[in-house]
Amino acid sequence: MTCRRVRQQEGEYMSNSEYILEMLNVSKEFPGVKALSDVTIQIKKGEVHGLVGENGAGKSTIMKILAGLYSNDGGKIIFNGEDITKKLNARTAEQLGISFIHQERYVVSHLTVAEMLFLGVEKTRTLFKLMDKRGMVKLAEQMLEEKVGVKLSGNMLVSQLTVGEQQLIQICRALMSDPKVIVFDEPTAVLAKKEAERLFQIIRQLKKDKGVIYISHYFAEVLDLCDRVTVLRNGKKIDTVHAEDVTIDSLVTMMVGRNILEQYPPKTRKAGETVLSVKGLTHRKEFHDLNFEVRRGEIVGITGLMGSGHDKVGIGIYDSRDITGGEVEFKGKKMSYISPDKAVAAKMGYVPDDRRGLGAIQNMTVKENITLACLKDMTRHGIISDKEEKKAVEEQIEKLRIKTPGGDVISGNLSGGNQQKVVLSRWLSDQSELYILNQPTSGIDIGARADIYKIIDEMAKSGAGVLMITQDIQELYGMSDRIIVMFRGETVLELETTSEDMTDQIIVASMGGGAGDEE
């Protein structure tokens, strides 16, 4: 017999034992914006509960309320049978046992792996409370392997790790406190397939005695991993459904309010002359002897698992400081000692995978970010033409459908998808002839992805070459004219895309199939 939650006195509730967390009729309003309107989310014990919606749907707002970073204007929050609405803040959320794995990496780059893992809870020895660095290193290595299945030296600097490895440290750090409810916000956005599958195993183990909230734009993994899914749109709850009762298409329709039948634009592009030629390119530790070309009017996709070196190819072309051999020809001319300044002057554009840290400059306006690469073209006698700058920015905002009140808005206040559009518009406004895109849609909702795919298609159609680095196999296949698969720093497969499904072939190659016999 199910125990119902009944109201006893003002502010007091008898909890329905089925739920470990209830956010009931939650509302939140910012100046001029109704961020949440009467939203209810109930998390059962022993379930993974998916939360989906476009950027701006209200997912981040309701999770910030749960984290104690925002106060709600209406509604109640019940945790473990207790109304915690009034006492919820960042400190009490953690003390109660609510932990968060954020999409953005909250790490300190100059610390070691062990120091980062135990930051704030350092292990000490002796009566003088001296830090036990040796013990921390040993324990850090042990916990990383046990909790997230990764072997890392506790003495390595965080700055030496890949984005994915830094994310795994963040996950391990949260799991150390044994939370009762754990929120995963786009945890696989920077993880390769193998690492993502490892995370799914961890989550399935966690849900046995915890409540898990899983926020993701990757619907295949949402339906595979989650028991139930809540859909938000424009600050309102559309429905909560059982994952087994819906398809990706029906989930998308609920989320965006329309049916997105085709994410990827039809491939009507025509390849022209070679714009980029890479010969024997060798990185000091990530890859060696890479050979490939990118032609005008085509999109070349590069993929691989974490540690394959694929994610360092783009920056190696744009900035040669870590390149130890080989050569890069751009527009028929050999380029040596390439720096970002030199690359930009030659009309190369680079969009990094770390959108917030290295892409859109968070404290600069949309206008300043968009025109950053082409200010010289708008300058007369050392003075920037406000009229030309304003015109260029308005054109890019309209062309890329950037959702912003105007060019003077701080870029950090935009959604992830709109920030990515700002970064893309920076290079479009500079009329780049080669676009290097590293994980261009990581952590971006499906509606914004469709817009970005159209932008990338237009880049190629304009006569530029596009080098797209991605771990999303569907995206890779849907957008690329040619695909390069890497394994342990080498190219193991190169193929042209056809109407035939080659997904299995790409996945097998990325895992080392066809790469030669292992010793």
Coordinates of C-alpha atoms in Angstrom, one line a residue, residues 175-461:
L175 CA 31.4 10.2 -5.1
M176 CA 33.9 10.4 -2.1
S177 CA 31.2 12.0 0.1
D178 CA 28.7 9.2 -0.5
P179 CA 25.8 11.5 -1.5
K180 CA 22.1 10.5 -1.2
V181 CA 21.1 12.3 -4.4
I182 CA 23.6 12.9 -7.1
V183 CA 23.0 15.2 -10.1
F184 CA 24.9 14.5 -13.3
D185 CA 24.8 17.6 -15.7
E186 CA 26.0 16.6 -19.1
P187 CA 28.7 14.3 -17.7
T188 CA 29.5 12.6 -21.0
A189 CA 29.8 15.8 -23.1
V190 CA 33.6 15.5 -23.0
L191 CA 34.0 11.8 -22.6
A192 CA 34.7 9.3 -25.3
K193 CA 32.5 6.2 -25.8
K194 CA 34.6 3.9 -23.7
E195 CA 34.8 6.4 -20.8
A196 CA 31.0 7.1 -21.1
E197 CA 30.2 3.4 -20.8
R198 CA 32.4 3.2 -17.7
L199 CA 30.4 6.2 -16.2
F200 CA 27.1 4.4 -17.0
Q201 CA 28.2 1.4 -15.1
I202 CA 29.0 3.6 -12.1
I203 CA 25.6 5.3 -12.3
R204 CA 23.8 2.0 -12.5
Q205 CA 25.6 0.9 -9.3
L206 CA 24.9 4.2 -7.6
K207 CA 21.1 4.1 -8.2
K208 CA 20.8 0.9 -6.0
D209 CA 20.7 3.1 -2.9
K210 CA 20.5 6.7 -4.2
G211 CA 18.4 9.0 -6.3
V212 CA 20.2 10.0 -9.5
I213 CA 19.2 13.0 -11.7
Y214 CA 20.7 12.8 -15.2
I215 CA 20.7 15.8 -17.4
S216 CA 21.8 15.3 -21.0
H217 CA 21.2 16.3 -24.6
Y218 CA 22.2 12.8 -25.8
F219 CA 18.8 11.2 -26.0
A220 CA 20.0 7.7 -26.8
E221 CA 21.9 7.5 -23.6
V222 CA 19.0 9.1 -21.7
L223 CA 16.6 6.4 -22.8
D224 CA 19.1 3.6 -22.2
L225 CA 20.2 4.8 -18.8
C226 CA 17.1 6.4 -17.2
D227 CA 14.0 4.9 -15.7
R228 CA 11.9 8.0 -16.0
V229 CA 12.4 11.3 -17.9
T230 CA 11.0 14.8 -17.1
V231 CA 10.7 17.2 -20.1
L232 CA 10.9 21.0 -19.6
R233 CA 10.1 23.6 -22.2
N234 CA 10.2 27.4 -21.8
G235 CA 10.3 27.1 -18.0
K236 CA 7.3 24.7 -17.7
K237 CA 7.1 21.0 -17.2
I238 CA 5.6 19.2 -20.2
D239 CA 5.5 15.7 -18.8
T240 CA 7.2 12.9 -16.9
V241 CA 7.3 9.7 -18.8
H242 CA 8.7 6.2 -18.4
A243 CA 11.8 5.9 -20.7
E244 CA 10.6 2.5 -22.1
D245 CA 7.4 4.2 -23.3
V246 CA 9.0 6.9 -25.5
T247 CA 11.3 7.1 -28.5
I248 CA 14.0 9.7 -29.3
D249 CA 11.6 11.3 -31.9
S250 CA 8.7 11.7 -29.4
L251 CA 11.0 13.0 -26.7
V252 CA 12.4 15.6 -29.1
T253 CA 8.9 16.6 -30.2
M254 CA 7.9 17.1 -26.5
M255 CA 11.1 19.1 -25.8
V256 CA 11.1 21.5 -28.8
G257 CA 7.4 21.6 -29.5
R258 CA 8.0 20.6 -33.1
N259 CA 9.2 17.6 -35.0
I260 CA 12.8 17.7 -36.0
L261 CA 13.0 15.1 -38.8
E262 CA 16.4 16.0 -40.1
Q263 CA 19.2 17.4 -37.9
Y264 CA 21.8 17.3 -40.7
P265 CA 21.6 19.4 -43.8
P266 CA 21.7 17.4 -47.1
K267 CA 25.2 17.0 -48.5
T268 CA 25.0 19.2 -51.6
R269 CA 28.5 20.6 -51.1
K270 CA 31.1 20.3 -53.9
A271 CA 34.8 19.9 -53.0
G272 CA 37.3 22.1 -54.7
E273 CA 41.0 22.6 -54.5
T274 CA 43.1 21.6 -51.5
V275 CA 43.2 24.3 -48.8
L276 CA 45.1 22.3 -46.1
S277 CA 47.7 19.6 -46.5
V278 CA 49.2 17.9 -43.5
K279 CA 52.3 15.7 -44.1
G280 CA 54.0 13.6 -41.4
L281 CA 52.7 15.8 -38.6
T282 CA 54.0 14.7 -35.3
H283 CA 53.2 15.9 -31.8
R284 CA 55.7 15.6 -28.9
K285 CA 53.5 13.0 -27.2
E286 CA 49.9 12.8 -28.6
F287 CA 50.2 11.7 -32.3
H288 CA 52.8 11.0 -35.0
D289 CA 53.1 10.9 -38.8
L290 CA 49.6 12.2 -39.7
N291 CA 48.9 12.7 -43.3
F292 CA 45.6 14.1 -44.7
E293 CA 44.1 16.9 -46.8
V294 CA 41.1 19.2 -46.5
R295 CA 39.6 20.7 -49.6
R296 CA 37.5 23.8 -50.1
G297 CA 33.8 23.0 -49.8
E298 CA 34.2 19.8 -47.8
I299 CA 34.0 18.8 -44.2
V300 CA 36.6 16.3 -42.9
G301 CA 35.8 14.7 -39.6
I302 CA 38.3 13.3 -37.1
T303 CA 37.4 11.0 -34.3
G304 CA 38.9 8.6 -31.7
L305 CA 38.7 7.4 -28.1
M306 CA 40.2 9.4 -25.3
G307 CA 43.9 9.1 -25.5
S308 CA 44.0 8.6 -29.3
G309 CA 45.4 12.1 -29.9
H310 CA 42.5 13.1 -32.2
D311 CA 41.5 16.1 -29.9
K312 CA 45.0 17.6 -30.2
V313 CA 45.2 17.6 -34.0
G314 CA 43.3 20.8 -34.5
I315 CA 45.3 22.9 -32.0
G316 CA 48.5 21.3 -33.4
I317 CA 47.7 22.9 -36.8
Y318 CA 46.6 26.2 -35.3
D319 CA 49.5 26.4 -32.8
S320 CA 52.7 24.4 -33.5
R321 CA 54.5 24.9 -30.2
D322 CA 54.1 21.1 -29.4
I323 CA 54.7 19.9 -32.9
T324 CA 58.1 18.2 -33.4
G325 CA 57.9 17.0 -37.0
G326 CA 56.1 17.1 -40.3
E327 CA 54.7 20.1 -42.2
V328 CA 51.5 22.1 -42.8
E329 CA 50.7 23.6 -46.1
F330 CA 47.9 26.2 -46.1
K331 CA 46.6 27.6 -49.4
G332 CA 49.6 26.1 -51.2
K333 CA 52.2 27.7 -48.9
K334 CA 54.3 25.8 -46.3
M335 CA 53.7 27.3 -42.8
S336 CA 56.4 27.0 -40.2
Y337 CA 56.3 27.9 -36.5
I338 CA 52.6 28.6 -36.6
S339 CA 51.2 30.7 -33.7
P340 CA 47.5 31.7 -33.2
D341 CA 48.3 35.2 -34.4
K342 CA 49.9 33.8 -37.6
A343 CA 47.0 31.4 -38.1
V344 CA 44.4 34.1 -37.7
A345 CA 46.3 36.4 -40.1
A346 CA 46.3 33.6 -42.7
K347 CA 42.5 33.2 -42.3
M348 CA 42.4 30.1 -40.1
G349 CA 39.7 29.9 -37.4
Y350 CA 39.8 27.6 -34.4
V351 CA 36.8 26.8 -32.1
P352 CA 38.1 24.9 -28.9
D353 CA 36.3 22.2 -27.0
D354 CA 36.4 24.2 -23.8
R355 CA 33.7 26.7 -24.8
R356 CA 33.7 28.7 -21.6
G357 CA 37.4 28.6 -20.8
L358 CA 38.9 29.1 -24.2
G359 CA 36.0 30.0 -26.6
A360 CA 33.7 32.8 -25.8
I361 CA 35.4 35.3 -23.4
Q362 CA 32.9 35.2 -20.6
N363 CA 33.2 38.8 -19.3
M364 CA 33.2 40.4 -22.8
T365 CA 30.1 41.4 -24.7
V366 CA 28.6 39.6 -27.6
K367 CA 29.8 42.4 -29.9
E368 CA 33.3 42.3 -28.6
N369 CA 33.5 38.5 -29.0
I370 CA 32.1 38.5 -32.5
T371 CA 34.5 41.2 -33.8
L372 CA 37.6 40.1 -31.9
A373 CA 39.3 38.5 -35.0
C374 CA 38.4 41.2 -37.5
L375 CA 38.9 44.5 -35.7
K376 CA 41.7 45.4 -38.0
D377 CA 39.2 45.5 -40.9
M378 CA 37.1 48.0 -39.0
T379 CA 39.9 50.3 -37.9
R380 CA 40.7 53.5 -39.6
H381 CA 43.9 55.3 -38.4
G382 CA 43.8 53.3 -35.2
I383 CA 40.1 54.1 -34.4
I384 CA 37.4 51.4 -34.6
S385 CA 34.4 52.4 -36.7
D386 CA 31.4 51.9 -34.4
K387 CA 29.1 51.9 -37.4
E388 CA 30.9 49.1 -39.2
E389 CA 31.3 47.1 -36.0
K390 CA 27.6 47.4 -35.1
K391 CA 26.5 46.5 -38.7
A392 CA 28.8 43.4 -38.7
V393 CA 27.5 42.2 -35.3
E394 CA 23.8 42.7 -36.2
E395 CA 24.4 40.7 -39.4
Q396 CA 25.9 37.8 -37.5
I397 CA 23.2 37.8 -34.8
E398 CA 20.5 37.7 -37.4
K399 CA 22.3 35.2 -39.7
L400 CA 23.2 32.7 -36.9
R401 CA 19.9 33.3 -34.9
I402 CA 21.8 34.1 -31.7
K403 CA 19.3 34.5 -28.9
T404 CA 20.4 37.8 -27.3
P405 CA 18.7 41.1 -26.5
G406 CA 21.6 42.8 -28.3
G407 CA 25.3 43.0 -28.9
D408 CA 26.0 44.7 -25.6
V409 CA 24.9 41.7 -23.5
I410 CA 27.7 39.9 -21.6
S411 CA 28.5 36.6 -23.4
G412 CA 28.7 34.6 -20.2
N413 CA 25.0 35.2 -19.6
L414 CA 24.0 33.4 -22.8
S415 CA 23.1 29.7 -23.0
G416 CA 25.7 27.2 -24.1
G417 CA 24.3 26.9 -27.6
N418 CA 24.3 30.7 -28.1
Q419 CA 27.8 31.1 -26.8
Q420 CA 28.9 28.5 -29.4
K421 CA 27.2 30.5 -32.1
V422 CA 29.0 33.6 -30.9
V423 CA 32.4 31.8 -31.2
L424 CA 31.5 30.6 -34.7
S425 CA 30.4 34.0 -35.8
R426 CA 33.8 35.4 -34.7
W427 CA 35.4 33.4 -37.5
L428 CA 32.6 33.9 -40.0
S429 CA 32.9 37.7 -39.6
D430 CA 36.6 37.3 -40.3
Q431 CA 35.8 35.3 -43.5
S432 CA 38.1 32.4 -42.5
E433 CA 39.2 30.0 -45.2
L434 CA 39.7 27.1 -42.8
Y435 CA 37.6 26.4 -39.8
I436 CA 38.9 24.0 -37.2
L437 CA 36.0 22.9 -34.9
N438 CA 36.8 20.9 -31.8
Q439 CA 33.7 19.3 -30.3
P440 CA 31.4 22.0 -31.9
T441 CA 28.1 20.8 -30.3
S442 CA 29.3 19.4 -27.0
G443 CA 26.7 20.0 -24.3
I444 CA 24.3 21.8 -26.7
D445 CA 20.7 20.9 -27.0
I446 CA 19.2 19.3 -30.2
G447 CA 17.5 22.4 -31.4
A448 CA 20.6 24.5 -31.2
R449 CA 22.6 21.7 -32.7
A450 CA 20.5 21.8 -35.9
D451 CA 21.2 25.5 -36.2
I452 CA 24.9 24.9 -35.7
Y453 CA 25.0 22.1 -38.3
K454 CA 23.4 24.5 -40.8
I455 CA 26.1 27.1 -40.0
I456 CA 28.9 24.5 -40.5
D457 CA 27.4 23.5 -43.8
E458 CA 27.3 27.1 -44.9
M459 CA 30.9 27.5 -44.0
A460 CA 31.9 24.7 -46.4
K461 CA 29.5 25.9 -49.1

